[in-house]
Coordinates of C-alpha atoms and ligand atoms in Angstrom, one line a residue:
X219 CA 91.7 90.3 77.2
X220 CA 93.4 93.0 79.1
X221 CA 92.4 96.6 78.4
X222 CA 94.4 98.9 81.0
X223 CA 93.7 102.5 81.3
X224 CA 96.1 105.2 82.4
X225 CA 94.2 108.8 83.5
X226 CA 95.8 112.0 85.0
X227 CA 94.2 111.8 88.7
X228 CA 95.5 115.7 88.9
X229 CA 95.2 118.5 86.9
X230 CA 98.0 116.9 84.7
X231 CA 101.3 116.4 84.2
X232 CA 101.5 113.6 86.7
X233 CA 103.7 111.2 84.5
X234 CA 101.3 109.0 82.6
X235 CA 104.4 109.1 79.9
X236 CA 106.5 107.8 82.6
X237 CA 103.9 105.1 83.6
X238 CA 103.2 103.7 79.8
X239 CA 106.4 103.6 79.3
X240 CA 107.2 101.7 81.7
X241 CA 104.6 98.7 80.8
X242 CA 105.1 99.8 77.0
X243 CA 107.3 95.7 76.3
X244 CA 104.5 94.1 77.9
X245 CA 101.9 95.7 76.1
X246 CA 100.5 94.8 72.5
X247 CA 98.9 98.3 71.7
X248 CA 98.9 102.0 73.5
X249 CA 96.2 104.1 72.2
X250 CA 95.7 107.0 73.0
X251 CA 92.0 108.3 73.0
X252 CA 91.8 111.7 74.0
X253 CA 93.1 115.3 72.7
X254 CA 95.6 115.9 70.8
X255 CA 99.1 118.4 70.7
X256 CA 98.2 120.9 73.9
X257 CA 99.6 117.3 75.7
X258 CA 103.6 116.8 76.8
X259 CA 104.8 113.4 77.6
X260 CA 108.2 113.6 78.9
X261 CA 110.0 110.2 78.7
X262 CA 113.4 109.6 80.3
X263 CA 115.4 106.3 79.1
X264 CA 118.1 106.2 79.7
X265 CA 120.5 109.2 78.7
X266 CA 117.8 109.9 76.5
X267 CA 115.1 112.6 76.9
X268 CA 111.3 112.3 74.7
X269 CA 108.7 114.8 74.7
X270 CA 105.7 113.3 72.6
X271 CA 102.8 115.8 72.3
X272 CA 100.7 113.9 69.5
X273 CA 102.0 110.3 69.6
X274 CA 100.9 107.8 72.0
X275 CA 104.3 107.5 74.8
X276 CA 103.9 103.7 73.5
X277 CA 105.8 104.9 70.0
X278 CA 109.3 104.4 72.0
X279 CA 108.7 100.5 72.5
X280 CA 109.7 98.6 70.4
X281 CA 107.3 95.5 70.0
X282 CA 104.5 97.8 70.4
X283 CA 101.3 99.2 68.5
X284 CA 100.7 102.9 68.2
X285 CA 97.1 104.4 68.0
X286 CA 95.7 107.5 67.5
X287 CA 92.2 106.8 68.2
X288 CA 88.8 108.3 67.4
X289 CA 88.7 110.6 70.0
X290 CA 91.6 112.5 69.0
X291 CA 92.0 115.5 67.3
X292 CA 95.1 115.5 65.2
X293 CA 97.4 118.0 63.7
X294 CA 98.8 116.8 60.5
X295 CA 101.7 119.2 60.5
X296 CA 102.3 118.0 63.9
X297 CA 102.1 114.5 63.5
X298 CA 104.8 114.4 60.9
X299 CA 107.1 117.3 62.6
X300 CA 107.0 114.6 65.3
X301 CA 107.8 110.9 63.3
X302 CA 110.6 112.5 61.5
X303 CA 111.7 114.5 65.2
X304 CA 112.1 110.7 66.6
X305 CA 112.6 108.6 63.1
X306 CA 116.0 110.7 63.3
X307 CA 116.6 109.9 66.3
X308 CA 116.3 106.2 65.5
X309 CA 112.7 105.4 66.8
X310 CA 110.7 103.4 64.2
X311 CA 107.6 104.9 63.7
X312 CA 106.0 102.3 61.1
X313 CA 103.9 100.8 62.8
X314 CA 101.6 103.9 63.8
X315 CA 97.8 103.2 63.2
X316 CA 95.4 106.7 62.8
X317 CA 91.7 106.0 63.3
X318 CA 89.3 107.1 60.6
X319 CA 87.0 108.9 62.6
X320 CA 89.9 111.4 64.2
X321 CA 89.1 114.4 63.5
X322 CA 91.6 117.3 61.9
X323 CA 92.2 120.7 63.5
X324 CA 92.3 122.8 60.5
X325 CA 94.6 126.2 60.6
X326 CA 91.4 128.4 61.1
X327 CA 90.7 126.1 64.4
X328 CA 94.5 127.3 65.5
X329 CA 93.1 131.2 65.0
X330 CA 90.3 130.9 66.4
X331 CA 91.7 129.9 70.6
X332 CA 93.8 132.3 70.0
X333 CA 91.6 135.0 69.1
X334 CA 89.0 133.3 71.8
X335 CA 91.5 133.3 74.5
X336 CA 92.7 136.8 73.4
X337 CA 89.2 138.5 73.4
X338 CA 88.2 136.7 77.0
X339 CA 91.0 139.0 78.6
X340 CA 90.5 138.2 82.2
X341 CA 88.2 135.0 81.4
X342 CA 90.7 133.3 79.4
X343 CA 91.2 129.4 79.6
X344 CA 94.6 129.5 79.6
X345 CA 95.2 127.3 76.6
X346 CA 97.5 125.9 75.3
X347 CA 96.5 127.1 72.1
X348 CA 96.9 124.9 70.2
X349 CA 93.4 124.8 68.4
X350 CA 92.0 122.0 70.6
X351 CA 88.8 123.6 71.7
X352 CA 87.4 124.7 68.6
X353 CA 87.9 121.2 66.9
X354 CA 85.6 119.5 69.6
X355 CA 83.3 122.2 69.0
X356 CA 83.0 121.7 65.6
X357 CA 82.5 118.0 66.0
X358 CA 80.2 118.9 68.6
X359 CA 78.2 120.9 65.9
X360 CA 78.7 118.2 63.4
X361 CA 81.0 120.7 60.9
X362 CA 84.3 119.0 61.9
X363 CA 87.1 117.3 59.4
X364 CA 88.0 113.8 60.3
X365 CA 90.9 112.2 58.9
X366 CA 88.9 110.2 56.3
X367 CA 87.3 113.4 55.0
X368 CA 90.8 113.6 53.4
X369 CA 90.9 110.9 51.0
X370 CA 87.5 111.9 48.8
X371 CA 88.8 115.9 47.9
X372 CA 84.8 116.5 46.6
X373 CA 83.4 115.3 50.2
X374 CA 86.4 117.2 52.4
X375 CA 85.9 121.0 50.0
X376 CA 82.7 120.9 51.0
X377 CA 82.7 120.1 54.9
X378 CA 85.7 122.7 54.6
X379 CA 83.4 125.1 53.0
X380 CA 80.8 124.3 55.6
X381 CA 83.2 124.9 58.5
X382 CA 84.0 128.2 57.5
X383 CA 81.0 129.5 56.2
X384 CA 79.9 131.1 59.5
X385 CA 83.5 131.3 60.8
X386 CA 84.2 133.9 58.1
X387 CA 81.5 136.2 59.1
X388 CA 83.1 135.8 62.8
X389 CA 86.5 136.5 61.9
X390 CA 85.8 139.8 59.9
X391 CA 83.0 141.1 61.5
X392 CA 83.5 140.3 65.2
X393 CA 87.1 140.1 65.7
X394 CA 88.3 142.5 62.6
X395 CA 90.8 139.5 60.8
X396 CA 91.1 138.5 57.7
X397 CA 89.0 135.6 56.0
X398 CA 90.3 132.1 55.4
X399 CA 90.4 130.8 51.8
X400 CA 88.8 127.4 51.7
X401 CA 91.4 126.6 48.7
X402 CA 94.5 127.5 50.8
X403 CA 93.0 124.8 53.9
X404 CA 91.7 122.3 51.7
X405 CA 95.2 122.4 49.9
X406 CA 97.2 122.0 52.8
X407 CA 95.4 119.0 54.3
X408 CA 95.6 117.6 51.2
X409 CA 99.2 117.6 51.0
X410 CA 99.3 115.4 53.6
X411 CA 97.3 112.4 52.0
X412 CA 100.1 110.6 50.8
X413 CA 102.1 110.1 53.8
X414 CA 99.0 110.1 56.0
X415 CA 96.9 107.2 53.7
X416 CA 98.6 104.2 54.9
X417 CA 98.9 104.7 58.4
X418 CA 94.3 104.7 58.4
X419 CA 92.2 101.9 60.3
X420 CA 89.4 100.9 61.6
X421 CA 91.2 101.4 64.8
X422 CA 88.0 100.0 67.0
X423 CA 87.6 97.1 65.3
X424 CA 91.8 97.0 65.4
X425 CA 91.3 96.9 69.2
X426 CA 88.5 94.4 69.1
X427 CA 89.8 92.0 67.2
X428 CA 93.8 92.3 69.6
X429 CA 91.7 91.6 72.3
X430 CA 89.7 88.8 71.3
X431 CA 93.3 87.5 69.9
X432 CA 94.4 87.9 74.2
X433 CA 96.4 91.0 73.1
X434 CA 97.0 93.5 76.2
X435 CA 96.4 96.9 75.2
X436 CA 96.9 100.5 77.1
X437 CA 95.2 103.1 77.2
X438 CA 96.8 106.3 77.0
X439 CA 94.6 109.4 78.6
X440 CA 96.1 113.2 78.1
X441 CA 95.0 115.7 80.3
X442 CA 93.8 115.0 83.5
X443 CA 90.7 114.2 85.6
X444 CA 90.1 117.7 86.9
X445 CA 90.6 118.8 83.2
X446 CA 87.7 116.7 81.3
X447 CA 85.4 118.9 80.1
X448 CA 82.5 116.8 82.1
X449 CA 84.1 116.1 85.6
X450 CA 86.3 118.7 85.6
X451 CA 86.6 122.4 87.2
X452 CA 84.1 123.6 83.9
X453 CA 85.1 125.8 82.3
X454 CA 88.6 125.9 83.1
X455 CA 89.0 122.7 82.1
X456 CA 90.2 120.5 78.2
X457 CA 88.0 120.2 75.7
X458 CA 87.5 116.4 75.4
X459 CA 86.8 113.4 78.0
X460 CA 90.3 112.8 79.9
X461 CA 88.3 110.1 82.4
X462 CA 87.7 106.8 82.2
X463 CA 84.8 107.1 80.0
X464 CA 86.3 108.9 77.1
X465 CA 88.5 105.8 76.8
X466 CA 86.0 103.6 75.6
X467 CA 84.4 106.6 73.7
X468 CA 87.5 107.7 72.5
X469 CA 89.2 104.2 71.3
X470 CA 85.7 102.0 70.5
X471 CA 86.6 99.6 73.2
X472 CA 83.4 99.5 75.4
X473 CA 83.1 99.6 79.0
X474 CA 83.0 95.5 79.7
X475 CA 86.0 95.2 78.2
X476 CA 88.5 97.6 80.8
X477 CA 89.8 95.5 82.9
X478 CA 91.2 98.0 85.0
X479 CA 91.6 101.9 85.4
X480 CA 94.8 103.4 86.8
X481 CA 95.4 107.0 88.3
X482 CA 98.6 108.8 88.1
X483 CA 99.1 110.9 91.1
X484 CA 101.3 112.8 91.9
X485 CA 102.9 113.4 95.9
X486 CA 101.9 117.3 95.2
X487 CA 99.9 119.3 93.3
X488 CA 101.2 121.3 90.1
X489 CA 98.3 122.9 87.4
X490 CA 99.2 124.9 84.4
X491 CA 96.7 127.2 83.0
X492 CA 93.8 129.3 84.7
X493 CA 90.9 127.9 87.4
X494 CA 90.5 126.9 91.0
X495 CA 93.4 124.9 92.6
X496 CA 93.3 125.0 96.6
X497 CA 96.2 123.9 98.1
X498 CA 97.8 126.3 95.5
X499 CA 101.5 128.0 97.1
X500 CA 102.2 131.5 96.3
X501 CA 105.4 131.5 99.0
X502 CA 109.1 129.8 98.9
X503 CA 107.9 125.9 99.2
X504 CA 105.7 126.9 96.2
X505 CA 108.8 128.3 94.2
X506 CA 110.7 125.1 95.6
X507 CA 108.5 122.0 94.0
X508 CA 108.5 124.6 91.2
X509 CA 112.7 123.7 91.1
X510 CA 112.9 120.8 92.9
X511 CA 110.0 119.0 89.9
X512 CA 111.1 121.1 87.3
X513 CA 108.0 122.1 86.8
X514 CA 107.9 124.5 83.5
X515 CA 105.3 123.2 80.9
X516 CA 106.5 120.5 78.4
X517 CA 104.4 121.8 75.6
X518 CA 104.2 125.9 76.6
X519 CA 107.0 126.0 79.3
X520 CA 104.7 127.8 81.1
X521 CA 105.9 127.5 85.1
X522 CA 103.6 125.3 86.5
X523 CA 101.7 126.6 89.4
X524 CA 102.4 124.1 92.5
X525 CA 101.1 123.3 95.4
X526 CA 100.4 120.3 97.7
X527 CA 98.3 117.1 98.0
X528 CA 95.0 117.2 97.9
X529 CA 93.3 113.8 98.9
X530 CA 90.1 115.3 98.0
X531 CA 90.7 116.1 94.4
X532 CA 92.5 112.0 94.3
X533 CA 89.1 110.5 96.3
X534 CA 87.0 112.2 93.9
X535 CA 89.0 110.9 91.1
X536 CA 89.3 107.6 92.0
X537 CA 85.5 107.4 91.9
X538 CA 85.0 109.1 88.2
X539 CA 87.7 106.8 87.1
X540 CA 86.7 103.7 89.1
X541 CA 90.7 103.7 89.8
X542 CA 91.6 100.5 90.6
X543 CA 95.4 101.3 91.5
X544 CA 97.6 104.8 91.7
X545 CA 100.8 105.1 90.4
X546 CA 102.8 107.7 92.6
X547 CA 104.6 109.9 91.5
X548 CA 108.3 112.3 91.6
X549 CA 107.9 111.6 95.7
X550 CA 111.7 112.5 95.8
X551 CA 110.7 116.4 94.8
X552 CA 109.3 116.3 98.8
X553 CA 112.7 115.2 99.7
X554 CA 114.0 118.5 102.3
X555 CA 110.7 119.8 103.6
X556 CA 110.9 119.4 107.0
X557 CA 107.1 118.8 107.4
X558 CA 104.6 117.8 104.7
X559 CA 101.0 119.5 105.0
X560 CA 98.0 116.9 103.1
X561 CA 94.9 118.5 102.5
X562 CA 92.2 116.1 104.1
X563 CA 89.2 117.9 103.2
X564 CA 88.2 121.9 102.9
X565 CA 86.6 124.5 104.6
X566 CA 83.7 126.0 102.1
X567 CA 81.8 129.4 103.5
X568 CA 81.9 128.0 106.8
X569 CA 81.4 124.8 107.4
X570 CA 83.8 121.7 106.6
X571 CA 83.9 119.8 102.9
X572 CA 85.2 116.4 102.6
X573 CA 84.3 116.0 99.4
X574 CA 84.7 117.6 95.8
X575 CA 82.5 120.5 96.9
X576 CA 78.8 120.2 94.2
X577 CA 79.8 123.4 92.9
X578 CA 81.8 125.7 91.2
X579 CA 81.5 128.6 93.4
X580 CA 82.0 125.6 96.3
X581 CA 85.1 125.2 95.0
X582 CA 86.6 128.5 93.9
X583 CA 85.5 129.4 97.7
X584 CA 87.1 126.1 99.1
X585 CA 90.1 126.5 101.7
X586 CA 92.7 123.4 101.9
X587 CA 92.1 121.4 105.8
X588 CA 95.7 120.1 106.5
X589 CA 97.2 117.2 108.4
X590 CA 100.4 117.6 108.8
X591 CA 103.5 115.0 108.2
X592 CA 107.0 114.7 109.5
X593 CA 109.9 115.3 106.2
X594 CA 112.8 113.6 105.3
X595 CA 116.1 114.7 103.8
X596 CA 117.8 111.3 102.5
X597 CA 117.7 110.9 99.1
X598 CA 115.6 108.0 98.2
X599 CA 116.0 107.9 94.5
X600 CA 118.0 105.0 94.7
X601 CA 114.8 102.9 96.7
X602 CA 113.4 99.9 95.1
X603 CA 111.2 99.0 97.7
X604 CA 109.2 100.3 100.2
X605 CA 111.2 99.5 103.0
X606 CA 114.0 101.3 101.1
X607 CA 112.4 104.9 102.2
X608 CA 112.9 106.4 105.2
X609 CA 110.3 105.6 107.3
X610 CA 108.6 108.9 107.5
X611 CA 107.8 108.9 103.5
X612 CA 106.6 105.5 104.0
X613 CA 104.0 107.1 106.6
X614 CA 103.8 109.6 103.8
X615 CA 102.8 107.7 101.2
X616 CA 100.9 105.1 103.4
X617 CA 98.3 108.3 104.9
X618 CA 97.8 109.6 101.4
X619 CA 97.1 106.1 100.9
X620 CA 94.2 105.7 103.3
X621 CA 92.7 109.0 102.1
X622 CA 92.6 108.2 98.1
X623 CA 90.2 105.8 97.6
X624 CA 92.5 103.4 96.1
X625 CA 95.5 101.1 96.4
X626 CA 99.5 102.7 95.4
X627 CA 101.1 100.2 93.2
X628 CA 103.8 101.5 92.3
X629 CA 106.3 104.9 93.2
X630 CA 108.6 107.6 91.4
X631 CA 111.4 108.1 92.9
X632 CA 113.1 109.8 89.7
X633 CA 112.5 110.4 86.0
X634 CA 114.0 107.7 85.5
X635 CA 112.4 104.0 83.9
X636 CA 113.9 101.9 86.9
X637 CA 113.6 104.7 89.3
X638 CA 110.1 103.5 90.4
X639 CA 109.4 101.6 93.3
X640 CA 106.8 99.0 92.5
X641 CA 104.4 97.4 94.8
X642 CA 102.1 95.9 93.0
X643 CA 102.1 94.6 89.5
X644 CA 100.5 97.2 87.0
X645 CA 99.0 95.0 84.3
Ligands
GDP973 P1 102.7 113.9 81.4 O1 101.9 114.6 81.1 O2 101.7 113.5 82.2 O3 103.1 112.7 81.3 O4 103.5 114.4 83.0 P2 105.2 115.6 82.4 O5 105.3 114.4 81.6 O6 104.1 116.6 81.2 O7 105.8 115.8 83.5 C1 106.5 114.6 84.5 C2 107.3 115.9 84.3 O8 108.2 114.6 86.3 C3 108.1 115.1 83.5 O9 109.8 116.0 83.4 C4 108.6 113.2 84.2 O10 109.9 113.5 83.1 C5 108.9 113.4 85.3 N1 108.6 112.7 86.5 C6 108.3 111.2 86.7 N2 108.0 110.4 87.2 C7 108.8 111.0 88.1 C8 108.9 111.0 89.3 O11 108.9 109.7 90.3 N3 110.3 111.7 90.1 C9 110.2 113.0 89.0 N4 111.5 113.1 89.5 N5 110.8 113.2 88.0 C10 109.6 112.5 88.0
IMO974 P1 99.6 116.4 79.6 O1 99.1 115.3 78.6 C1 98.6 120.2 81.9 C2 95.2 123.5 80.3 C3 95.8 124.1 79.3 C4 94.7 124.7 80.1 C5 93.3 123.9 79.7 C6 92.8 124.0 78.1 O2 101.1 117.1 79.3 O3 99.0 116.2 81.2 P2 93.8 123.3 76.1 O4 94.9 123.8 75.2 O5 93.4 121.8 76.0 O6 92.0 124.2 75.0 O7 93.8 124.3 77.1 O8 93.9 122.6 80.0 N1 95.9 121.2 79.8 C7 97.4 120.8 80.4 N2 97.7 121.1 81.4 N3 98.7 118.6 81.4 C8 98.3 118.5 80.0 O9 98.7 117.4 79.3 C9 97.0 119.4 79.5 N4 96.9 119.5 78.4 C10 95.5 120.6 78.1 O10 97.0 125.2 80.0 O11 94.6 125.0 81.4
MG975 MG1 102.4 116.8 80.5

């Protein structure tokens, strides 16, 4: 009954999609358990490149059943657009299952995401504008619309009315916007019902039965540890539980059934949107990481902020998620740097701090304490074992493994599925 979780160990875009795809052919289910179409997971298979937002990356593996869990927020327009896009490229999406308990992103949630960000001005979060935060806020406020509500028009209308009662006051009186018509929202949501109905199931029951039958379930996180609403750099976070605990609440698989938790970590660091980032670079090295690594958002196209590897953050991710393994990605992007700094601790207001500071202020004040490693210039994309790597690359990997709190079980040396060094089997 293996239930394996994949989480991001930094600020997202670590290569979770590639890692999921790597295991896809050997698992029975791939479950997305948090977030929505704020995610952007790129998978490269041969000469084909796929960008998945709402669908789990397992949809690209023919034998596996992709599941959208109860913890996900679903934009139904995007769901069908993404399905149609994949079908047009010859990908079979017919096995997709969607939880009846997943929440639905309504048009007004997207509107609120955008107007709130504008209203916040310099205090903005830099969201993806997909309505994620407002939809989770509705869920917590018990004003959300769930997938199952679409199957009962009376209930759906009552819920939309309830949600819009206060929202329309705010839209018209605070934001000076036009109010939203209940009918329009209901009509749009109902337009998806016929197509949606056959996909909907009690996914927690489905997954529980699968584990009982000794099938393998892979849970694929969106976002990452430092973007988790509880454990991330709040308030500069997303609005869901992107850590291993979220894999349980967002899928209905209990903690006692998880067998492995794999953290995906880049050999350097990136962040999209606002918020603290101690190792961020504002110089030519930062530009070089961005260019070499193609660090532009899969979802919004925004240039990603780039910086050096931050070991205290990796250790934090190992602890919060109970990581059993790391997959270290994009080691190839560091090729050509003469000297590679790694943040080993922080200086916070004149004192050395070895762990993630307790307070937001502490983290904002954290400046990195670096250790320096010799670089390498050889092309490493053909390496398939550790011994194929130049000795300085091996030293870099060994050093960050020692600092990061879990073993490194695979190393990415390129975007392709086979451009991977497997040190320990991940399943
Ligand atoms: P995710 O959101 O965690 O799935 O990551 P993204 O797909 O947003 O960003 C990771 C990017 O790096 C994608 O374009 C991947 O194709 C690419 N990638 C993944 N692993 C590697 C690697 O080891 N080397 C290189 N050069 N690219 C990689
Ligand atoms: P994947 O799954 C990187 C960031 C946004 C913003 C913050 C809140 O591809 O790793 P939201 O729209 O979620 O309310 O935005 O979170 N963010 C991501 N950054 N990768 C992601 O997903 C992200 N999803 C959200 O940039 O700073
Ligand atoms: Mg991404």
